[in-house]
CSV table of C-alpha atoms and ligand atoms in Angstrom, one decimal:
chain,number,residue,atom,x,y,z
A,1,MET,CA,31.5,-33.2,19.7
A,2,SER,CA,32.6,-34.3,23.3
A,3,ARG,CA,33.4,-37.5,23.7
A,4,ASP,CA,30.3,-39.2,25.8
A,5,LEU,CA,27.8,-37.8,23.2
A,6,GLU,CA,29.6,-39.8,20.2
A,7,PRO,CA,27.4,-43.0,20.4
A,8,GLU,CA,24.7,-41.0,20.0
A,9,ALA,CA,26.0,-38.8,16.9
A,10,ARG,CA,27.0,-42.2,15.3
A,11,GLU,CA,23.4,-43.7,15.9
A,12,LEU,CA,22.2,-40.6,14.3
A,13,GLU,CA,24.0,-40.7,11.3
A,14,HIS,CA,23.6,-44.1,10.5
A,15,MET,CA,19.8,-43.4,10.5
A,16,PHE,CA,19.9,-39.9,8.6
A,17,ASP,CA,22.7,-40.9,6.0
A,18,ILE,CA,21.8,-41.7,2.7
A,19,SER,CA,24.6,-42.9,0.2
A,20,THR,CA,25.1,-42.2,-3.5
A,21,GLU,CA,23.8,-45.9,-4.2
A,22,LYS,CA,20.6,-45.5,-2.2
A,23,LEU,CA,20.2,-42.4,-3.8
A,24,LYS,CA,20.1,-43.9,-7.3
A,25,GLU,CA,18.0,-47.0,-6.2
A,26,ILE,CA,15.7,-44.1,-4.9
A,27,THR,CA,15.6,-42.2,-8.1
A,28,GLU,CA,15.3,-45.3,-10.4
A,29,HIS,CA,12.0,-46.2,-8.6
A,30,PHE,CA,11.1,-42.7,-8.6
A,31,THR,CA,11.2,-42.8,-12.4
A,32,LYS,CA,9.2,-45.7,-12.7
A,33,GLU,CA,6.5,-44.4,-10.8
A,34,LEU,CA,6.4,-41.3,-12.8
A,35,THR,CA,5.9,-43.2,-15.6
A,36,LYS,CA,3.0,-45.5,-13.7
A,37,GLY,CA,1.3,-42.2,-12.6
A,38,LEU,CA,0.8,-41.3,-16.3
A,39,SER,CA,-0.7,-44.7,-17.1
A,40,VAL,CA,-4.0,-45.4,-17.6
A,41,ASP,CA,-4.1,-47.5,-13.9
A,42,GLY,CA,-2.3,-44.6,-12.4
A,43,GLY,CA,-0.2,-45.3,-9.2
A,44,ASN,CA,0.8,-43.5,-6.2
A,45,ILE,CA,2.2,-40.3,-7.8
A,46,PRO,CA,-0.9,-38.5,-9.5
A,47,MET,CA,1.1,-37.0,-12.1
A,48,ASN,CA,-1.9,-34.3,-12.5
A,49,PRO,CA,-2.2,-33.0,-16.6
A,50,THR,CA,-2.4,-29.0,-15.4
A,51,TRP,CA,-4.2,-28.3,-19.3
A,52,LEU,CA,-0.9,-25.8,-19.3
A,53,MET,CA,-0.2,-27.2,-23.1
A,54,ASN,CA,2.4,-24.3,-24.0
A,55,LYS,CA,5.3,-22.6,-22.5
A,56,PRO,CA,5.4,-18.7,-22.7
A,57,THR,CA,6.9,-17.2,-25.6
A,58,GLY,CA,8.5,-14.6,-23.2
A,59,TYR,CA,6.5,-11.3,-25.1
A,60,GLU,CA,3.4,-11.9,-22.8
A,61,GLN,CA,2.1,-8.8,-21.4
A,62,GLY,CA,-0.5,-7.2,-19.3
A,63,THR,CA,-1.5,-6.6,-15.6
A,64,TYR,CA,-3.4,-9.5,-14.1
A,65,LEU,CA,-4.8,-10.2,-10.7
A,66,THR,CA,-4.0,-13.3,-8.6
A,67,LEU,CA,-4.3,-15.5,-5.4
A,68,ASP,CA,-1.8,-17.5,-4.4
A,69,MET,CA,-3.0,-20.0,-1.5
A,70,GLY,CA,0.0,-21.8,-0.1
A,71,GLY,CA,0.7,-23.6,3.0
A,72,SER,CA,0.8,-21.0,5.5
A,73,LYS,CA,0.1,-17.8,3.4
A,74,ALA,CA,-2.4,-16.5,0.8
A,75,ARG,CA,-1.1,-13.4,-1.1
A,76,VAL,CA,-3.2,-11.2,-3.7
A,77,CYS,CA,-1.2,-10.3,-6.1
A,78,GLN,CA,-1.1,-7.6,-9.1
A,79,VAL,CA,1.4,-8.6,-11.5
A,80,THR,CA,2.4,-6.9,-14.7
A,81,LEU,CA,4.2,-8.7,-16.9
A,82,LYS,CA,6.6,-6.9,-19.4
A,83,GLN,CA,8.4,-9.2,-21.5
A,84,LYS,CA,11.4,-12.0,-20.9
A,85,GLY,CA,11.4,-12.1,-17.1
A,86,GLN,CA,10.4,-8.7,-16.5
A,87,VAL,CA,7.7,-8.9,-13.9
A,88,GLU,CA,6.3,-6.1,-11.7
A,89,ASN,CA,5.0,-7.5,-8.6
A,90,LYS,CA,2.3,-5.8,-6.2
A,91,GLN,CA,1.2,-7.8,-3.6
A,92,ARG,CA,-0.6,-8.2,-0.2
A,93,GLU,CA,0.2,-11.2,2.0
A,94,PHE,CA,-1.9,-12.6,4.7
A,95,PHE,CA,-1.0,-15.2,7.1
A,96,ILE,CA,-3.8,-17.9,7.1
A,97,PRO,CA,-5.1,-18.6,10.6
A,98,LYS,CA,-4.3,-21.9,12.1
A,99,HIS,CA,-7.9,-22.5,12.6
A,100,ILE,CA,-8.8,-22.2,8.8
A,101,LYS,CA,-6.7,-25.2,8.2
A,102,THR,CA,-9.2,-27.6,9.8
A,103,ALA,CA,-12.7,-25.4,9.3
A,104,THR,CA,-15.4,-25.9,7.1
A,105,ALA,CA,-15.4,-25.2,3.5
A,106,ASN,CA,-17.3,-22.2,3.3
A,107,GLU,CA,-14.8,-20.5,6.1
A,108,LEU,CA,-11.6,-21.4,4.1
A,109,TRP,CA,-13.3,-19.7,1.2
A,110,ASP,CA,-15.1,-16.9,2.7
A,111,TYR,CA,-11.6,-16.2,4.1
A,112,LEU,CA,-9.8,-16.3,1.1
A,113,ALA,CA,-12.6,-14.1,-0.4
A,114,GLU,CA,-12.0,-11.4,2.1
A,115,CYS,CA,-8.6,-11.3,0.9
A,116,VAL,CA,-9.2,-10.8,-2.4
A,117,GLU,CA,-11.9,-8.2,-1.5
A,118,ALA,CA,-9.5,-6.3,0.9
A,119,VAL,CA,-7.2,-5.7,-2.4
A,120,VAL,CA,-9.6,-5.0,-5.1
A,121,ASP,CA,-11.6,-2.6,-3.0
A,122,LYS,CA,-9.0,-0.7,-1.4
A,123,GLU,CA,-6.0,-0.6,-4.4
A,124,GLY,CA,-8.3,0.1,-7.6
A,125,MET,CA,-7.7,-3.0,-9.2
A,126,LEU,CA,-10.6,-2.9,-11.3
A,127,ALA,CA,-9.1,-0.3,-13.5
A,128,LYS,CA,-5.9,-1.7,-13.8
A,129,CYS,CA,-6.5,-5.5,-14.0
A,130,GLN,CA,-7.2,-7.0,-17.0
A,131,ASN,CA,-10.5,-8.4,-17.9
A,132,ASP,CA,-10.1,-11.2,-20.3
A,133,GLY,CA,-10.9,-8.7,-23.2
A,134,GLU,CA,-13.7,-11.3,-24.4
A,135,HIS,CA,-16.3,-10.6,-21.3
A,136,GLN,CA,-16.6,-6.7,-21.8
A,137,ASP,CA,-18.0,-6.0,-18.6
A,138,ASP,CA,-16.6,-5.1,-14.8
A,139,THR,CA,-15.7,-8.6,-13.4
A,140,LEU,CA,-12.1,-9.4,-13.2
A,141,ARG,CA,-10.6,-12.1,-13.9
A,142,LEU,CA,-8.8,-14.2,-11.4
A,143,ALA,CA,-5.8,-16.5,-11.8
A,144,PHE,CA,-5.7,-18.8,-8.7
A,145,THR,CA,-2.7,-20.6,-7.7
A,146,PHE,CA,-3.9,-23.6,-5.4
A,147,SER,CA,-0.9,-25.7,-4.4
A,148,TYR,CA,-3.0,-29.0,-3.7
A,149,PRO,CA,-3.3,-31.9,-5.9
A,150,VAL,CA,-6.3,-31.5,-8.4
A,151,THR,CA,-7.7,-33.5,-11.2
A,152,GLN,CA,-8.4,-30.8,-13.9
A,153,ASP,CA,-10.5,-31.1,-17.0
A,154,SER,CA,-9.5,-27.9,-18.2
A,155,ILE,CA,-7.5,-24.7,-17.4
A,156,ASN,CA,-10.2,-23.4,-15.4
A,157,HIS,CA,-11.7,-26.3,-13.4
A,158,GLY,CA,-9.9,-28.7,-10.5
A,159,VAL,CA,-11.5,-31.1,-8.0
A,160,LEU,CA,-9.4,-31.4,-5.0
A,161,GLN,CA,-7.9,-35.0,-4.9
A,162,ARG,CA,-7.0,-34.9,-1.0
A,163,TRP,CA,-5.7,-32.3,1.6
A,164,THR,CA,-1.9,-32.2,2.1
A,165,LYS,CA,0.9,-30.0,4.4
A,166,GLY,CA,-1.9,-30.6,7.4
A,167,PHE,CA,-4.9,-28.9,6.2
A,168,ASP,CA,-7.9,-30.7,6.9
A,169,VAL,CA,-10.8,-28.6,5.4
A,170,LYS,CA,-14.1,-30.3,5.6
A,171,GLY,CA,-16.5,-30.7,2.4
A,172,VAL,CA,-13.6,-29.5,-0.4
A,173,GLU,CA,-12.0,-33.2,-1.2
A,174,GLY,CA,-14.0,-34.4,-4.2
A,175,GLN,CA,-15.4,-30.6,-5.1
A,176,ASN,CA,-14.3,-28.4,-7.5
A,177,VAL,CA,-11.9,-25.7,-5.8
A,178,VAL,CA,-12.7,-23.1,-8.4
A,179,SER,CA,-16.7,-22.9,-8.1
A,180,GLN,CA,-16.4,-23.0,-4.3
A,181,LEU,CA,-14.2,-20.0,-4.5
A,182,GLU,CA,-16.3,-18.3,-7.0
A,183,GLU,CA,-19.2,-18.9,-4.9
A,184,ALA,CA,-17.6,-17.2,-2.1
A,185,LEU,CA,-16.4,-14.2,-3.9
A,186,ARG,CA,-20.6,-13.8,-5.0
A,187,ARG,CA,-21.6,-14.1,-1.5
A,188,LYS,CA,-19.3,-11.1,-0.6
A,189,ASN,CA,-20.3,-9.3,-4.1
A,190,VAL,CA,-16.6,-9.2,-5.0
A,191,PRO,CA,-16.6,-9.0,-8.7
A,192,VAL,CA,-14.3,-11.8,-10.0
A,193,LYS,CA,-14.2,-14.9,-11.8
A,194,VAL,CA,-11.3,-17.4,-11.9
A,195,SER,CA,-10.1,-17.8,-15.4
A,196,VAL,CA,-7.2,-20.2,-14.5
A,197,LEU,CA,-6.2,-22.4,-11.9
A,198,ILE,CA,-2.4,-23.6,-11.5
A,199,ASN,CA,-0.5,-25.6,-9.0
A,200,ASP,CA,2.5,-23.4,-7.4
A,201,THR,CA,4.8,-26.0,-9.1
A,202,ALA,CA,3.5,-25.6,-12.7
A,203,GLY,CA,3.2,-21.3,-12.2
A,204,THR,CA,7.4,-21.8,-11.1
A,205,LEU,CA,7.8,-23.6,-14.1
A,206,LEU,CA,6.1,-20.6,-16.4
A,207,ALA,CA,7.6,-17.6,-14.5
A,208,SER,CA,11.1,-19.3,-15.1
A,209,ALA,CA,10.3,-20.2,-18.3
A,210,TYR,CA,9.1,-16.6,-19.3
A,211,ALA,CA,13.0,-15.5,-18.4
A,212,ASP,CA,14.9,-18.2,-19.5
A,213,PRO,CA,13.4,-20.5,-22.3
A,214,ASP,CA,15.6,-23.7,-21.2
A,215,THR,CA,13.4,-24.4,-17.7
A,216,GLN,CA,11.7,-27.7,-18.2
A,217,ILE,CA,10.8,-28.3,-14.7
A,218,GLY,CA,9.3,-25.9,-12.0
A,219,ALA,CA,10.4,-27.3,-8.3
A,220,ILE,CA,8.8,-26.0,-5.0
A,221,LEU,CA,10.9,-26.6,-1.9
A,222,GLY,CA,9.0,-24.8,1.2
A,223,THR,CA,6.2,-25.7,3.2
A,224,GLY,CA,5.6,-29.0,0.5
A,225,CYS,CA,7.6,-30.4,-2.0
A,226,ASN,CA,6.7,-31.1,-5.7
A,227,SER,CA,7.6,-30.5,-9.1
A,228,ALA,CA,5.9,-29.9,-12.5
A,229,TYR,CA,7.7,-30.9,-16.0
A,230,VAL,CA,7.1,-30.3,-19.5
A,231,GLU,CA,5.7,-33.8,-20.7
A,232,THR,CA,4.3,-34.4,-24.5
A,233,CYS,CA,0.9,-35.9,-24.9
A,234,ASN,CA,1.8,-39.5,-26.5
A,235,ASN,CA,3.6,-40.1,-23.1
A,236,ILE,CA,0.3,-39.8,-21.5
A,237,PRO,CA,-1.9,-43.2,-22.0
A,238,LYS,CA,-4.2,-41.7,-19.5
A,239,LEU,CA,-5.2,-38.9,-21.6
A,240,GLN,CA,-5.5,-40.9,-24.7
A,241,HIS,CA,-9.3,-40.7,-24.9
A,242,ARG,CA,-8.9,-37.0,-25.3
A,243,ASN,CA,-7.4,-37.1,-28.6
A,244,LEU,CA,-5.0,-34.5,-28.4
A,245,ALA,CA,-2.0,-34.1,-31.0
A,246,PRO,CA,0.6,-36.6,-29.8
A,247,ASP,CA,3.8,-34.4,-30.2
A,248,SER,CA,2.1,-31.4,-28.3
A,249,PRO,CA,3.4,-30.6,-24.6
A,250,MET,CA,1.5,-30.9,-21.7
A,251,ILE,CA,3.0,-29.6,-18.3
A,252,ILE,CA,2.4,-32.1,-15.7
A,253,ASN,CA,2.0,-31.3,-11.9
A,254,CYS,CA,3.5,-34.8,-10.6
A,255,GLU,CA,2.4,-34.3,-6.9
A,256,TYR,CA,5.3,-36.4,-6.2
A,257,GLY,CA,5.2,-35.6,-2.6
A,258,ALA,CA,3.0,-38.8,-2.4
A,259,PHE,CA,6.0,-41.0,-3.5
A,260,ASP,CA,6.8,-44.0,-2.0
A,261,ASN,CA,3.5,-44.1,0.1
A,262,GLU,CA,4.1,-47.9,-0.4
A,263,HIS,CA,7.0,-47.6,1.6
A,264,CYS,CA,9.1,-49.8,-0.7
A,265,VAL,CA,12.5,-47.6,-0.8
A,266,LEU,CA,12.9,-44.5,1.6
A,267,PRO,CA,15.0,-45.0,4.6
A,268,ARG,CA,12.0,-44.1,7.2
A,269,THR,CA,13.2,-43.4,10.5
A,270,LYS,CA,11.0,-44.0,13.7
A,271,TYR,CA,10.7,-40.2,13.5
A,272,ASP,CA,9.1,-40.0,10.2
A,273,LYS,CA,6.8,-43.1,11.0
A,274,LEU,CA,5.6,-40.9,14.1
A,275,ILE,CA,5.1,-37.9,12.6
A,276,ASP,CA,3.3,-39.7,9.6
A,277,LYS,CA,1.0,-41.5,12.3
A,278,GLU,CA,0.0,-38.3,14.2
A,279,SER,CA,-0.8,-36.1,10.8
A,280,PRO,CA,-4.1,-35.5,9.6
A,281,ARG,CA,-3.7,-37.8,6.7
A,282,PRO,CA,-1.4,-41.0,7.7
A,283,GLY,CA,0.0,-42.9,4.8
A,284,GLN,CA,-0.2,-40.1,2.5
A,285,GLN,CA,2.9,-37.7,1.4
A,286,THR,CA,5.9,-39.9,2.6
A,287,TYR,CA,8.2,-38.2,0.4
A,288,GLU,CA,6.9,-34.8,1.3
A,289,LYS,CA,7.0,-35.8,5.3
A,290,MET,CA,10.7,-36.3,5.1
A,291,THR,CA,11.8,-33.4,2.9
A,292,SER,CA,9.3,-30.5,3.3
A,293,GLY,CA,9.6,-27.5,5.5
A,294,LEU,CA,6.5,-28.3,7.5
A,295,TYR,CA,7.8,-31.1,8.8
A,296,LEU,CA,11.5,-30.7,9.2
A,297,GLY,CA,11.3,-28.8,12.3
A,298,GLU,CA,9.2,-31.7,13.6
A,299,ILE,CA,11.7,-34.7,12.7
A,300,PHE,CA,14.2,-32.6,14.5
A,301,ARG,CA,11.6,-32.3,17.8
A,302,HIS,CA,10.9,-35.7,17.6
A,303,ALA,CA,14.7,-36.7,17.7
A,304,ILE,CA,15.8,-34.3,20.7
A,305,LEU,CA,12.5,-35.7,22.8
A,306,ASP,CA,14.0,-39.3,22.1
A,307,LEU,CA,17.6,-38.7,22.9
A,308,HIS,CA,16.0,-36.2,26.0
A,309,THR,CA,13.6,-39.2,27.1
A,310,ARG,CA,16.5,-41.7,26.6
A,311,ASN,CA,18.6,-39.5,28.9
A,312,GLN,CA,21.3,-38.5,26.6
A,313,LEU,CA,20.2,-34.9,26.0
A,314,PHE,CA,19.2,-31.8,28.6
A,315,VAL,CA,19.8,-34.5,31.1
A,316,GLY,CA,18.0,-33.7,34.6
A,317,LYS,CA,16.5,-30.6,32.9
A,318,GLN,CA,12.6,-30.0,32.5
A,319,VAL,CA,11.8,-29.5,28.9
A,320,PRO,CA,7.8,-29.1,28.6
A,321,ALA,CA,8.0,-27.6,25.1
A,322,LEU,CA,9.6,-30.5,23.2
A,323,SER,CA,6.3,-32.4,23.7
A,324,GLN,CA,4.3,-29.7,22.1
A,325,PRO,CA,3.7,-30.8,18.5
A,326,TYR,CA,5.3,-28.7,15.8
A,327,ALA,CA,6.7,-26.4,18.3
A,328,LEU,CA,10.0,-26.6,16.0
A,329,ASP,CA,10.0,-25.5,12.7
A,330,CYS,CA,12.5,-25.5,9.9
A,331,LEU,CA,13.7,-21.6,10.9
A,332,HIS,CA,15.2,-23.5,13.9
A,333,LEU,CA,16.8,-26.2,12.5
A,334,SER,CA,18.6,-24.0,9.9
A,335,GLU,CA,19.6,-21.5,12.4
A,336,VAL,CA,21.3,-24.8,14.6
A,337,ASP,CA,22.8,-25.9,11.6
A,338,GLY,CA,24.3,-22.6,11.1
A,339,ASN,CA,25.7,-22.7,14.6
A,340,GLY,CA,23.3,-20.2,16.0
A,341,SER,CA,20.9,-21.2,18.9
A,342,SER,CA,19.0,-18.3,20.7
A,343,SER,CA,15.5,-19.1,19.0
A,344,LEU,CA,15.7,-22.9,19.7
A,345,GLN,CA,16.9,-21.5,23.3
A,346,SER,CA,14.1,-19.5,23.6
A,347,VAL,CA,11.5,-22.2,22.7
A,348,LEU,CA,12.5,-24.6,24.7
A,349,GLN,CA,13.1,-22.2,27.3
A,350,ILE,CA,16.5,-23.8,28.8
A,351,SER,CA,20.1,-22.7,27.8
A,352,LEU,CA,22.0,-24.9,26.2
A,353,GLU,CA,25.8,-26.3,27.0
A,354,LYS,CA,28.3,-26.7,24.5
A,355,HIS,CA,27.9,-30.5,24.1
A,356,GLU,CA,24.4,-30.2,24.0
A,357,MET,CA,24.6,-27.6,21.4
A,358,ASP,CA,27.1,-29.8,19.7
A,359,LEU,CA,24.6,-32.7,19.3
A,360,CYS,CA,21.7,-30.2,18.6
A,361,GLN,CA,23.9,-29.2,15.5
A,362,LYS,CA,24.9,-32.6,14.3
A,363,LEU,CA,21.4,-33.6,14.4
A,364,ALA,CA,20.1,-30.4,12.2
A,365,ASP,CA,23.1,-30.8,9.9
A,366,LEU,CA,22.1,-34.6,9.4
A,367,ILE,CA,18.2,-33.9,9.0
A,368,ASN,CA,18.8,-30.8,6.3
A,369,ALA,CA,21.6,-33.3,4.4
A,370,ARG,CA,18.9,-35.8,4.0
A,371,ALA,CA,15.8,-33.3,3.0
A,372,ALA,CA,18.5,-32.2,0.4
A,373,ARG,CA,19.6,-35.3,-0.8
A,374,LEU,CA,16.1,-37.1,-1.1
A,375,CYS,CA,15.0,-33.7,-2.8
A,376,ALA,CA,17.7,-34.5,-5.5
A,377,CYS,CA,16.2,-37.9,-5.9
A,378,GLY,CA,12.9,-36.2,-7.4
A,379,LEU,CA,14.7,-33.8,-9.8
A,380,ALA,CA,16.8,-36.4,-11.0
A,381,ALA,CA,13.7,-39.0,-11.7
A,382,ILE,CA,12.5,-36.3,-14.0
A,383,CYS,CA,15.5,-35.8,-15.8
A,384,LYS,CA,16.1,-39.3,-16.5
A,385,LYS,CA,12.4,-39.9,-17.5
A,386,LYS,CA,13.0,-37.1,-20.1
A,387,GLY,CA,16.5,-37.5,-21.0
A,388,LEU,CA,17.7,-34.2,-19.7
A,389,SER,CA,20.8,-33.9,-19.1
A,390,SER,CA,21.2,-30.2,-19.4
A,391,CYS,CA,18.1,-27.8,-18.8
A,392,VAL,CA,17.0,-25.3,-16.3
A,393,ILE,CA,14.9,-25.8,-12.9
A,394,GLY,CA,12.7,-23.1,-12.0
A,395,VAL,CA,12.8,-23.1,-8.5
A,396,ASP,CA,10.6,-21.5,-5.7
A,397,GLY,CA,9.8,-22.0,-1.9
A,398,SER,CA,11.0,-21.0,1.7
A,399,VAL,CA,13.3,-23.6,2.2
A,400,MET,CA,15.2,-23.7,-1.2
A,401,LEU,CA,15.1,-20.1,-0.9
A,402,LYS,CA,16.6,-19.2,2.3
A,403,ASN,CA,19.1,-22.3,2.9
A,404,ASP,CA,21.9,-21.7,0.6
A,405,VAL,CA,23.9,-24.9,2.3
A,406,LEU,CA,20.8,-26.9,1.2
A,407,ARG,CA,20.5,-26.0,-2.1
A,408,GLY,CA,24.2,-26.5,-2.5
A,409,ARG,CA,23.4,-30.1,-0.7
A,410,THR,CA,20.5,-30.7,-3.4
A,411,MET,CA,22.6,-29.6,-6.6
A,412,LYS,CA,26.0,-32.3,-5.3
A,413,ALA,CA,23.3,-34.8,-5.0
A,414,LEU,CA,21.7,-34.3,-8.3
A,415,GLY,CA,25.3,-34.5,-9.8
A,416,GLU,CA,26.1,-37.8,-7.5
A,417,ILE,CA,22.8,-39.4,-9.3
A,418,LEU,CA,23.4,-38.4,-12.6
A,419,ASP,CA,27.2,-38.9,-12.6
A,420,TRP,CA,28.4,-35.7,-13.3
A,421,ASP,CA,32.5,-35.0,-13.3
A,422,ALA,CA,33.8,-33.9,-10.1
A,423,LYS,CA,34.4,-30.4,-10.9
A,424,SER,CA,30.5,-29.7,-12.2
A,425,ARG,CA,29.3,-31.5,-8.3
A,426,GLN,CA,31.9,-29.3,-6.6
A,427,ALA,CA,29.9,-26.1,-8.6
A,428,GLY,CA,26.7,-27.4,-7.7
A,429,GLU,CA,27.7,-27.6,-4.1
A,430,LYS,CA,29.1,-24.3,-4.2
A,431,GLY,CA,26.0,-22.6,-6.4
A,432,THR,CA,28.4,-21.1,-8.9
A,433,GLY,CA,25.6,-22.4,-11.6
A,434,ASP,CA,28.5,-23.9,-13.6
A,435,THR,CA,26.6,-27.0,-14.0
A,436,PRO,CA,25.0,-29.0,-16.7
A,437,ILE,CA,21.2,-28.5,-15.2
A,438,ARG,CA,20.9,-25.3,-13.3
A,439,MET,CA,18.9,-23.9,-10.9
A,440,HIS,CA,16.8,-20.7,-11.6
A,441,PHE,CA,15.2,-18.9,-8.4
A,442,VAL,CA,12.2,-17.0,-9.1
A,443,LYS,CA,10.6,-15.9,-5.9
A,444,ASP,CA,7.2,-15.4,-6.5
A,445,GLY,CA,7.2,-17.6,-9.2
A,446,SER,CA,3.8,-19.1,-8.1
A,447,SER,CA,1.9,-16.0,-8.3
A,448,GLU,CA,3.7,-14.8,-11.5
A,449,GLY,CA,3.4,-18.0,-13.2
A,450,ALA,CA,-0.4,-17.6,-12.7
A,451,ALA,CA,-0.4,-14.4,-14.4
A,452,ILE,CA,1.3,-16.0,-17.0
A,453,ALA,CA,-0.8,-18.8,-17.7
A,454,ALA,CA,-3.9,-16.1,-17.9
A,455,ALA,CA,-2.1,-14.2,-20.6
A,456,ILE,CA,-1.4,-17.5,-22.5
A,457,ALA,CA,-4.8,-18.4,-21.9
A,458,ALA,CA,-6.3,-15.1,-23.2
A,459,ALA,CA,-4.3,-15.1,-26.0
A,460,GLN,CA,-5.6,-18.4,-27.2
A,461,ALA,CA,-9.4,-17.4,-26.1
B,1,BGC,C1,0.7,-30.2,-2.7
B,1,BGC,C2,1.5,-29.3,-4.0
B,1,BGC,C3,2.5,-28.5,-3.9
B,1,BGC,C4,3.4,-28.5,-2.9
B,1,BGC,C5,4.2,-27.2,-2.8
B,1,BGC,C6,2.1,-30.6,-1.9
B,1,BGC,O1,2.0,-30.8,-0.6
B,1,BGC,O2,0.2,-31.4,-3.0
B,1,BGC,O3,0.5,-29.4,-4.7
B,1,BGC,O4,2.7,-28.4,-5.1
B,1,BGC,O5,3.1,-29.0,-1.7
B,1,BGC,O6,3.6,-26.3,-2.4
């Protein structure tokens, strides 16, 4: 770092560094909020029961059609479960066009129905995928991964609570997304009915548990940030009226991206506040806006723009691209963090001098480190709530899968919060897997988990 930029670097450190004590304070509050979400009155964190009441045995089999609607892509897959983590997944990926994110309900569902139609028609899935055995007709059963908060009364129903991840499609909040998708499929004469609705975190949990029965948590860090875990019904006061067996498991989709919407404990910077203000849903998803892939590049852009405006970076240069919202994404951030700059230079259309690169790298490092450390708080809160000192966390999501450093930092911070010894913390940081709590990566866990849920549901029907 060149000497004249040191004060700026110190100021940034001051904004983004989070001490072990602060992590512990955040986790303690987080744990209370998880419990509150399960209570009759509820709280900030929705803690949505998924009606997935069994983990897989590992012996589920069959071929299932799945649709996975994430923050930027839709995937239609033909998933064949063999057993014990052996899965074959033939998939086709569709990039969700930007305009769909703010379109009308019909436009969104018609688009998704067309994705399903494209695959079902062309690839002869009617012959391969299971209808559920109960209905001997030609209608295929679809397991639908919908990675947004829904209130579920059953496994194939879900009312959208609110959009997240920058989506703002009119006419879906407060509606049953399963009926809306099925209507669109009918409009297009696609012979498919939804048998299972599942969140990506619950899918990741199931996919990881299919291979490793020690899995207790499924976590996503990608465009959004969230986890699901295995609860028991006696700990869910808000379901008391359903008279469920008290010791029966229930997978809870926490939707903890909404943690600290009351702004009690998270150390928000002026950049976090700006992002929130300019987002389609201000005041919501406070934790997600500090940790997930959709926002990390935008935090980076706001911070660089601020330094530039204060004449501390790119002095005397014209950088109009910096004023473009979401011009930078988390890939630019990881590239700079890893000491590269070609894509950043091409987006900003300037060449970076050494001292400028140094400051951008420092900033990228701080933003990623903060995201990793905060991400550990949610995981630690579930472990503390459930008294889990050792278990497996199934993990999926582009940010976690593509960024080893961030992953290592998350594990190290988890060790700091849970008071692991120095050896385990180091192992966490290095990613050797020699830690009391391990991460198990399940690429495409969200789709594969949907197929597993469909298999479990079919076996119970
Ligand atoms: C959604 C969750 C989802 C997470 C990860 C959040 O924005 O609300 O349902 O699990 O993103 O995709």
